[in-house]
Structures are given as C-alpha cells and as structure tokens.
Short mmCIF file of C-alpha atoms in Angstrom, two decimals:
data_model
loop_
_atom_site.label_atom_id
_atom_site.label_comp_id
_atom_site.label_asym_id
_atom_site.label_seq_id
_atom_site.Cartn_x
_atom_site.Cartn_y
_atom_site.Cartn_z
CA MET A 1 103.60 117.41 107.60
CA ARG A 2 100.73 116.10 105.49
CA LEU A 3 101.93 118.10 102.53
CA PHE A 4 105.39 116.65 102.93
CA GLN A 5 103.97 113.12 103.03
CA LEU A 6 101.93 113.82 99.92
CA LEU A 7 104.96 115.15 98.07
CA LEU A 8 107.00 112.20 99.24
CA PHE A 9 104.33 109.84 98.02
CA PHE A 10 104.22 111.37 94.54
CA PHE A 11 107.97 111.62 94.31
CA PHE A 12 108.50 107.94 95.08
CA PHE A 13 105.57 106.86 92.99
CA PHE A 14 106.75 108.63 89.85
CA PHE A 15 110.36 107.80 90.52
CA PHE A 16 109.64 104.07 90.69
CA PHE A 17 107.13 104.40 87.90
CA PHE A 18 109.70 105.65 85.40
CA PHE A 19 112.59 103.76 86.89
CA PHE A 20 110.91 100.36 86.53
CA TYR A 21 109.54 101.31 83.16
CA PHE A 22 113.08 101.91 81.97
CA LEU A 23 114.41 98.86 83.78
CA SER A 24 111.77 96.56 82.35
CA PHE A 25 112.46 97.89 78.89
CA LEU A 26 116.17 97.14 79.27
CA VAL A 27 115.55 93.66 80.61
CA PHE A 28 113.15 92.66 77.89
CA PHE A 29 115.03 94.35 75.11
CA PHE A 30 118.42 92.83 75.88
CA PHE A 31 117.02 89.45 76.74
CA PHE A 32 114.95 89.07 73.60
CA PHE A 33 117.38 90.79 71.32
CA PHE A 34 120.56 89.00 72.31
CA PHE A 35 119.12 85.67 73.29
CA PHE A 36 117.12 85.21 70.08
CA PHE A 37 119.48 87.06 67.80
CA PHE A 38 120.85 84.03 65.98
CA PHE A 39 117.48 82.35 65.82
CA PHE A 40 115.84 85.30 64.11
CA THR A 41 118.69 85.86 61.71
CA THR A 42 118.15 82.34 60.36
CA HIS A 43 114.34 82.36 60.69
CA PHE A 44 113.29 85.71 59.36
CA ASP A 45 109.67 84.61 58.95
CA TYR A 46 109.30 84.81 62.76
CA PHE A 47 110.43 88.39 62.81
CA PHE A 48 106.97 89.94 63.22
CA PHE A 49 105.99 87.37 65.78
CA PHE A 50 109.04 88.38 67.74
CA PHE A 51 107.94 92.01 67.83
CA PHE A 52 104.44 91.10 68.87
CA PHE A 53 105.82 88.81 71.56
CA PHE A 54 108.26 91.42 72.76
CA PHE A 55 105.79 94.29 73.04
CA PHE A 56 103.02 92.20 74.46
CA PHE A 57 105.09 90.86 77.34
CA PHE A 58 106.91 94.11 77.80
CA PHE A 59 103.68 96.04 78.33
CA LEU A 60 102.20 93.25 80.38
CA PHE A 61 105.22 93.19 82.64
CA THR A 62 105.29 96.96 83.03
CA LEU A 63 101.58 97.05 83.75
CA ILE A 64 102.03 94.57 86.59
CA ILE A 65 104.85 96.67 87.99
CA TYR A 66 102.80 99.85 87.71
CA LEU A 67 99.85 98.34 89.50
CA PHE A 68 102.02 96.90 92.24
CA PHE A 69 103.73 100.20 92.98
CA PHE A 70 100.58 102.20 92.62
CA PHE A 71 98.76 100.13 95.24
CA PHE A 72 101.82 99.91 97.42
CA PHE A 73 102.30 103.67 97.59
CA PHE A 74 98.59 104.32 97.65
CA PHE A 75 98.12 102.25 100.81
CA PHE A 76 101.38 103.52 102.22
CA PHE A 77 100.12 107.08 101.85
CA PHE A 78 96.79 106.34 103.52
CA PHE A 79 98.46 104.49 106.35
CA PHE A 80 100.32 107.69 107.06
CA LYS A 81 97.20 109.75 106.59
CA PHE A 82 95.24 107.81 109.19
CA ASN A 83 98.28 107.20 111.43
CA ILE A 84 98.03 103.42 111.19
CA ILE A 85 101.80 103.02 111.06
#
C-alpha cells in the first residue's frame, strides 16, 4: 500500500509538473505573441525587451506552479504516510 501511494505521488507530481509547464508555455506564448503582435511589428526596437519579458515571466510563472504542486503533493504524501487523512 505504501509503495502504491509513493508511485501515485510521483505519477501525479510529474504529470502536473509537465502538464502545467506545457500549459503555462501555451498561455504565455499565445498571449504575448498575439496580443502584442501589431505593437512589435511597428516597434521593432522593443523586440529584445519582449523576449526578455516573455521568458522572465514565463519561468517565474512556471516556478511558482512547480513549487505549489511540489509542496502540495509532498504534504499530501506525508499525510498518507502518517495516516493524518
């Protein structure tokens, strides 16, 4: 039973890890790309700022998601381990 809980923990952790990584990439990419498309076609001097802005907030957003799910599943696993829930 403990092995099953451990496998379940890692399965959900890595599933949400990659799922939200992909989801956050899609959200940021389509938002920044399509929303600012006409602005950056007329203001090409902001092109590199756009990439810095995009990658900075993309990695910041994914890091927050990673930490949230890591701690969520970490405590969820130990609640099962010590039979708290």
